[in-house]
CSV table of C-alpha atoms in Angstrom, one decimal:
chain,number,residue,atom,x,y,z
V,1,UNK,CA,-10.1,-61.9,69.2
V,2,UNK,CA,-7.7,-64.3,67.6
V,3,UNK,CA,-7.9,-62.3,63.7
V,4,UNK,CA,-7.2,-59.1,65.8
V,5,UNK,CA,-4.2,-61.0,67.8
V,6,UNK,CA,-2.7,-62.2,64.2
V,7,UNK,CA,-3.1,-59.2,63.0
V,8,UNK,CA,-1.4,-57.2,65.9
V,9,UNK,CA,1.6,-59.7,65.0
V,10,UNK,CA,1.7,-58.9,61.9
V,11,UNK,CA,1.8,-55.1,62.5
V,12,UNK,CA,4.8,-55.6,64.7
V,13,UNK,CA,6.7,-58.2,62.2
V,14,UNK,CA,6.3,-55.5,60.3
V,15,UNK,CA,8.1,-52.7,62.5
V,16,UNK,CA,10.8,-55.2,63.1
V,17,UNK,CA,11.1,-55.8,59.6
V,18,UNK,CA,11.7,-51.7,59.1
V,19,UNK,CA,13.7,-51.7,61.8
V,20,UNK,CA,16.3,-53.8,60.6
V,21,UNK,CA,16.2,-52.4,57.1
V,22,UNK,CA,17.1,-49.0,58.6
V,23,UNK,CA,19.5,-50.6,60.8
V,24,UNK,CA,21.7,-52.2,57.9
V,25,UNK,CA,21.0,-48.7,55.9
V,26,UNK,CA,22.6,-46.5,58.4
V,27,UNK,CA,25.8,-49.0,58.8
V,28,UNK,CA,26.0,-48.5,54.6
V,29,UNK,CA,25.7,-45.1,55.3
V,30,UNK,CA,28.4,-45.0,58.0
V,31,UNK,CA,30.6,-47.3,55.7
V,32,UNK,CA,29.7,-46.7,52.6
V,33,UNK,CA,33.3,-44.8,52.1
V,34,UNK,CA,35.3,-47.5,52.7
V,35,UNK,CA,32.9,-50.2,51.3
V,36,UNK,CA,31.5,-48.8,48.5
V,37,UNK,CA,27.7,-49.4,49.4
V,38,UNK,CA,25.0,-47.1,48.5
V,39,UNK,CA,22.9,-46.5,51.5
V,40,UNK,CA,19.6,-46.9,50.3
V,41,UNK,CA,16.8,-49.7,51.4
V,42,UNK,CA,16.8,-51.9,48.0
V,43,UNK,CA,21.1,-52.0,48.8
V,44,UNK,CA,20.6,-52.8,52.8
V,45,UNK,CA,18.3,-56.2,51.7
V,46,UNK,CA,20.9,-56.6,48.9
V,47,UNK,CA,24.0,-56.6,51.1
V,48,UNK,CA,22.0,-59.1,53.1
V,49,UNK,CA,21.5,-61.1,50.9
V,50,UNK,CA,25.1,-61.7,50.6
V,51,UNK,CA,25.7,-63.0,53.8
V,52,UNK,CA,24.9,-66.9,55.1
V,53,UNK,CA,21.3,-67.5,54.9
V,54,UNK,CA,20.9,-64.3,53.1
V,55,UNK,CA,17.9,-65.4,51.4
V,56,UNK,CA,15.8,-66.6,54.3
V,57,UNK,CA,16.6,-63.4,55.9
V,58,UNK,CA,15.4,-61.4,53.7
V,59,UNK,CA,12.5,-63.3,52.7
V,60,UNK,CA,11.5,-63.4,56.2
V,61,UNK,CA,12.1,-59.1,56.1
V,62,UNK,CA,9.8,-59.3,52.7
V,63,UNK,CA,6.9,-61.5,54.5
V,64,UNK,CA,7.1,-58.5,57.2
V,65,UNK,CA,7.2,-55.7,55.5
V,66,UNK,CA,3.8,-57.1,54.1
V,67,UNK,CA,2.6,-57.3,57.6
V,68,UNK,CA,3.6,-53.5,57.6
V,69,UNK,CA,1.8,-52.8,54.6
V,70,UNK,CA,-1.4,-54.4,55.9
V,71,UNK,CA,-1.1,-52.4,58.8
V,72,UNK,CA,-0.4,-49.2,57.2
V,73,UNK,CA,-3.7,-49.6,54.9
V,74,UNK,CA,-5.3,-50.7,58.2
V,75,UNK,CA,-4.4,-46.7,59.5
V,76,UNK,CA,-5.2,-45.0,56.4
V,77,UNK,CA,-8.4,-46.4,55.2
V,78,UNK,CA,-9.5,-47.7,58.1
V,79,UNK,CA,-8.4,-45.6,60.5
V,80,UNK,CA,-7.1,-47.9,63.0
V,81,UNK,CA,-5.2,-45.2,65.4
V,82,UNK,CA,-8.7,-42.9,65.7
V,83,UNK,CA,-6.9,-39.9,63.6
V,84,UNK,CA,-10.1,-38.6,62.3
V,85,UNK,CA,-11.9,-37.3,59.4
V,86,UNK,CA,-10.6,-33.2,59.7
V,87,UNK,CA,-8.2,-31.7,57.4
V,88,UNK,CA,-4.9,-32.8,59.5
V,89,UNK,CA,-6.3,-36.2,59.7
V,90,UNK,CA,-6.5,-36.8,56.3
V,91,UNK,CA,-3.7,-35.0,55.5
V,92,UNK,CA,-1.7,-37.9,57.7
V,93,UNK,CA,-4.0,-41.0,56.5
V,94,UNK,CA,-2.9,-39.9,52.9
V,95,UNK,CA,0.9,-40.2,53.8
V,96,UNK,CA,0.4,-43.5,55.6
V,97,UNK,CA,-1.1,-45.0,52.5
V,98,UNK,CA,1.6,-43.3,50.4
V,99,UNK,CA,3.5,-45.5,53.1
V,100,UNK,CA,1.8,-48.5,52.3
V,101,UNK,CA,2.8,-48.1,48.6
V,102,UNK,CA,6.3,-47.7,48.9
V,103,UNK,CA,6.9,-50.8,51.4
V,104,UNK,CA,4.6,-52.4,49.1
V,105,UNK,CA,7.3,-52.3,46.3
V,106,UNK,CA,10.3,-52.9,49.0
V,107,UNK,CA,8.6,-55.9,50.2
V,108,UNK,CA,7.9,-57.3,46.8
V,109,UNK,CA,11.6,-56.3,45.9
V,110,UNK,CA,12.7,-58.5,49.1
V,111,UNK,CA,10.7,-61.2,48.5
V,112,UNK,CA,11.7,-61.4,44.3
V,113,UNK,CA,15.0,-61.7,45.7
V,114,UNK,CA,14.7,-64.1,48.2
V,115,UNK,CA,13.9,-66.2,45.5
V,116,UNK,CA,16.0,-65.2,42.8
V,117,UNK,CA,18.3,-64.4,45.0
V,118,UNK,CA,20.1,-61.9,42.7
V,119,UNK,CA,22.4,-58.7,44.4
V,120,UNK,CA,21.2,-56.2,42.0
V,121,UNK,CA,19.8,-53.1,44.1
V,122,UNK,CA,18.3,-52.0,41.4
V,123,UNK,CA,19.1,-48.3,41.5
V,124,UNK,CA,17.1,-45.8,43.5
V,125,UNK,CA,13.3,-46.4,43.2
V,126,UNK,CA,12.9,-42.6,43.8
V,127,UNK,CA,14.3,-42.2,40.3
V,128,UNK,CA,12.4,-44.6,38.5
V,129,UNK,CA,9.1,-43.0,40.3
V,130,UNK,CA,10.3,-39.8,38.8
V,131,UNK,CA,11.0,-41.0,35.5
V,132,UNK,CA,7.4,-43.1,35.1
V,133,UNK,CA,5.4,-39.8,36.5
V,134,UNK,CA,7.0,-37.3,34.6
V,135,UNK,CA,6.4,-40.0,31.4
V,136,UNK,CA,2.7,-39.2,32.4
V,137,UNK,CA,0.4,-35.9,31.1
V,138,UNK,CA,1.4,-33.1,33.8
V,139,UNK,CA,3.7,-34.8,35.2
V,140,UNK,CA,6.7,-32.2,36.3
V,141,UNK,CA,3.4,-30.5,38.2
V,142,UNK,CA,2.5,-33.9,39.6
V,143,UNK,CA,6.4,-34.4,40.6
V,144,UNK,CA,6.6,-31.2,42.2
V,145,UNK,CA,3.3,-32.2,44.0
V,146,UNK,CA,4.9,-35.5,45.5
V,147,UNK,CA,7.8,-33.8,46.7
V,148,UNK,CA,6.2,-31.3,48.4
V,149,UNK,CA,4.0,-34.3,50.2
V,150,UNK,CA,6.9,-36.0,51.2
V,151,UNK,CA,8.5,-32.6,52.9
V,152,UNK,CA,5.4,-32.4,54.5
V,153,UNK,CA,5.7,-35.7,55.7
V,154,UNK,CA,9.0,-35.0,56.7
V,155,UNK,CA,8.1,-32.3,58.7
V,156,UNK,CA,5.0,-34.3,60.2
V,157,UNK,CA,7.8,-37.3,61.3
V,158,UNK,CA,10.1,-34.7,62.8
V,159,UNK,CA,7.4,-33.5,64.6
V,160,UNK,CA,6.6,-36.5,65.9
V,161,UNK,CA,9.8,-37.2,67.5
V,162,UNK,CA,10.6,-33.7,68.8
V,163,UNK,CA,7.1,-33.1,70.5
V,164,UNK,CA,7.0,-36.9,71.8
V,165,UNK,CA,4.1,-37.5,70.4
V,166,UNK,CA,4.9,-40.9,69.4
V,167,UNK,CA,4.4,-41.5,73.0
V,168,UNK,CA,0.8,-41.9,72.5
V,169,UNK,CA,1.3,-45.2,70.5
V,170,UNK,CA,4.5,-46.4,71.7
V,171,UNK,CA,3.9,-47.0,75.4
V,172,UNK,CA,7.7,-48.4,77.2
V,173,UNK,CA,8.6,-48.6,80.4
V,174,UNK,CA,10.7,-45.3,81.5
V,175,UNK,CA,9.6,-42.7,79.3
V,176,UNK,CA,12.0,-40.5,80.6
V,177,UNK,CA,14.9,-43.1,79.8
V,178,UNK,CA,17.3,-43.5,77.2
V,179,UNK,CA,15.3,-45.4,75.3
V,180,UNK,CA,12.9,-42.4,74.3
V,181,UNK,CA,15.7,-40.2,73.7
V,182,UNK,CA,16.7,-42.5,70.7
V,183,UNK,CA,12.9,-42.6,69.8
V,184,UNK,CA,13.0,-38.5,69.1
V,185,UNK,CA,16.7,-38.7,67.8
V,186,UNK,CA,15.6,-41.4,65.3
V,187,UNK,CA,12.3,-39.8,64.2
V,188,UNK,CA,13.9,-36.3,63.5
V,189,UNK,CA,16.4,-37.5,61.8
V,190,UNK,CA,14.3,-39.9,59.6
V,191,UNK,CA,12.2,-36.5,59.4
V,192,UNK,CA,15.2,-34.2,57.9
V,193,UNK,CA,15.8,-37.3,55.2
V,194,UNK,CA,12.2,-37.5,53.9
V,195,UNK,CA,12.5,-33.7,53.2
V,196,UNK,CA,15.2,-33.4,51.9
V,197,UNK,CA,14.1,-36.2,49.6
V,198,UNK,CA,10.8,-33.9,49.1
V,199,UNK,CA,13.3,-31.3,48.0
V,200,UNK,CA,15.0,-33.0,45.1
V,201,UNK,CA,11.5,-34.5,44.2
V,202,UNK,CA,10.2,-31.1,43.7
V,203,UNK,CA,13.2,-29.9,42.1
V,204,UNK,CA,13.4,-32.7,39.8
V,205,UNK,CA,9.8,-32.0,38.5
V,206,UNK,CA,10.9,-27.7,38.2
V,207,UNK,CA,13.4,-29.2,36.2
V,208,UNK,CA,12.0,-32.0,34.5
V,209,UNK,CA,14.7,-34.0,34.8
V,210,UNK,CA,13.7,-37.1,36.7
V,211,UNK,CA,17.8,-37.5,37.4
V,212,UNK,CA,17.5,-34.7,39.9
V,213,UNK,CA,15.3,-36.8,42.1
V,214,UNK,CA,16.7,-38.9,45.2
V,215,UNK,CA,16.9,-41.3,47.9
V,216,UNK,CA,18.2,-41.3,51.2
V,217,UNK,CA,21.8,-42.0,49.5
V,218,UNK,CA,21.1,-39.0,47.6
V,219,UNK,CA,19.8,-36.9,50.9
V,220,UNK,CA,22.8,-37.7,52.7
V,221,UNK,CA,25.4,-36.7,49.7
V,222,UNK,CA,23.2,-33.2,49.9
V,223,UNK,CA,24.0,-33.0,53.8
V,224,UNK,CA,27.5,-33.8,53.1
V,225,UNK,CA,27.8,-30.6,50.5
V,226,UNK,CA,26.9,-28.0,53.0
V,227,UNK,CA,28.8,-26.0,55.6
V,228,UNK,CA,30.0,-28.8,58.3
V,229,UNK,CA,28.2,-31.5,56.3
V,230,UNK,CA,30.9,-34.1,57.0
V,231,UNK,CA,29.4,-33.6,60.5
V,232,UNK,CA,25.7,-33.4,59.6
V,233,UNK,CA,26.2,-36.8,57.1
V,234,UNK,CA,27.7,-38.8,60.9
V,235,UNK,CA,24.9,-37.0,63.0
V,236,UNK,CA,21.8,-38.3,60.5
V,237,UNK,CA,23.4,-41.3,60.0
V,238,UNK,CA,23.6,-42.9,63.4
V,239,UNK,CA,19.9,-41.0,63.4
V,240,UNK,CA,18.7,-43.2,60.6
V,241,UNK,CA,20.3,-46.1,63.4
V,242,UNK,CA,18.3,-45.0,65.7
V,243,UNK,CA,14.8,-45.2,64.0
V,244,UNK,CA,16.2,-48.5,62.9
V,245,UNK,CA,15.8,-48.8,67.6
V,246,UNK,CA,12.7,-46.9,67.5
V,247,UNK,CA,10.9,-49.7,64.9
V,248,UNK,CA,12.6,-52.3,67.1
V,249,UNK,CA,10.7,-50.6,70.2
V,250,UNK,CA,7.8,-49.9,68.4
V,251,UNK,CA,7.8,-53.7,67.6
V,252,UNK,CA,7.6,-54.9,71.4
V,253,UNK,CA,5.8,-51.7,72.8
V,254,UNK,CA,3.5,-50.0,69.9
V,255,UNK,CA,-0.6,-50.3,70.1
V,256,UNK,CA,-2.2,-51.9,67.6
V,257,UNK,CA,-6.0,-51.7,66.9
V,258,UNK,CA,-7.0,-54.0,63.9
V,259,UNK,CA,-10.3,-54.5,62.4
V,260,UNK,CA,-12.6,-57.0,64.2
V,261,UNK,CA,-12.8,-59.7,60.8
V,262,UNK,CA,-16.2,-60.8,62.2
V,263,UNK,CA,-17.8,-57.7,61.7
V,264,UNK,CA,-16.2,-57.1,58.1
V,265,UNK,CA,-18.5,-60.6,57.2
V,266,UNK,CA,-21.5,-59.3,58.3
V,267,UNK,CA,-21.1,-55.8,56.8
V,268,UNK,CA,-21.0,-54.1,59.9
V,269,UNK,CA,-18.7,-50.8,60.1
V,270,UNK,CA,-15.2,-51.7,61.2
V,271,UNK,CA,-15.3,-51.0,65.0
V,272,UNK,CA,-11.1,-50.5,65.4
V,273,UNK,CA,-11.1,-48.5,69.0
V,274,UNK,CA,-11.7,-51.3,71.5
């Protein structure tokens, strides 16, 4: 009972590490005219660095973002929230551990810095995924094949917010307050980015020009292009704000379900539902 208490405190470090991540990237986002900030994950924990006790800040951000790797591995391989073995569960358990890979390198970004503490933000990681897989035989197909994951997991992560499914997991007081209304807000809009960030993935590997690929910096310049994008840049946003909320309430309120460690050591299946 106490490995599965540590390890529901890690899972929730972890969500209020995301949370303020996308918290800091959505006030880059909003300022980023006027202060010049790209707003982009590796440039939220670099601007934080840069303020008083940067560097235990986002150290402590790095050690829980690890907490939310460990987590996210805990839903994909082992299947901690009971998704299933079917098509559409694996389809989902595949983008968690594509989750787990990219706040693997986020937290190990934080954490470098914490202790180098060096400002660089390094550029857009999406880039330099681009640029390695399109390095690699097939790659512009394998490219294209990520992209059209990550819209896909867009899509899933919209849905999730506007049919309230999160509500399964995320079990708050007042479900018909305020405070779900952000939930949905946050999770469509966080949707909408990861496509669009599918789309330049993809059309980065058409192309074969790993430039073409983006972030969420890169998503939100594409908003601001179309017809009323000015608008649609300010509504996604304070959208990517308000998933920064829904981690925090995920943090306090979200079920966990980790392995029992006792059965791991004596080879027993992992028995996650209890």
């Amino acid at each position: 009972m106490r490995e599965v208490m540590r390890f529901e405190l890690l899972a929730k470090l972890g969500y209020a590490a995301r949370g303020i991540v996308f918290l800091l990237v959505a006030v880059l986002a909003l300022f980023s005219g006027m202060a010049g900030g790209q707003p982009e994950t590796k440039t939220a924990i670099s601007t934080l660095l840069q303020q008083p006790l940067g560097r235990v800040w986002v150290g402590l951000i790095g050690v829980g973002l690890l907490g939310f790797v460990a987590w996210r591995l805990a839903q994909s391989i082992a299947d901690a929230d009971g998704q299933g073995n079917d098509g559409k569960a694996m389809i989902i358990r595949a983008a968690l551990l594509g989750s787990a890979v990219t706040y693997t390198g986020l937290a190990v970004y934080a954490l470098g810095h914490a202790v180098s503490a060096s400002g660089d933000s390094g550029g857009s990681g999406e880039k330099g995924l681009a640029q390695w897989v399109m390095s690699q035989p097939f790659g512009s197909y394998v490219a294209i094949a990520i992209g059209l994951g990550l819209m896909v997991g867009g899509i899933v992560t919209g849905a999730k917010g506007a049919l309230r499914k999160f509500e399964k997991y995320v079990q708050f007081p007042d479900r018909s307050g305020v405070l779900s209304y952000i939930c949905v807000y946050g999770l469509m809009a966080r949707g909408a980015v990861f496509s669009i960030t599918g789309i330049l993935f993809a059309y980065a590997g058409f192309k074969v020009d790993p430039d073409q690929a983006g972030g969420i910096a890169d998503a939100l310049e594409w908003l601001r292009e179309l017809p009323f994008g000015s608008v649609l840049y300010v509504v996604i946003a304070i959208g990517l704000a308000a998933f920064g909320v829904y981690n925090l309430i995920a943090a306090k309120y979200r079920t966990v379900k980790g392995p029992r460690l006792n059965d791991v050591k004596r080879g027993a299946p992992l028995n996650l539902r209890h």
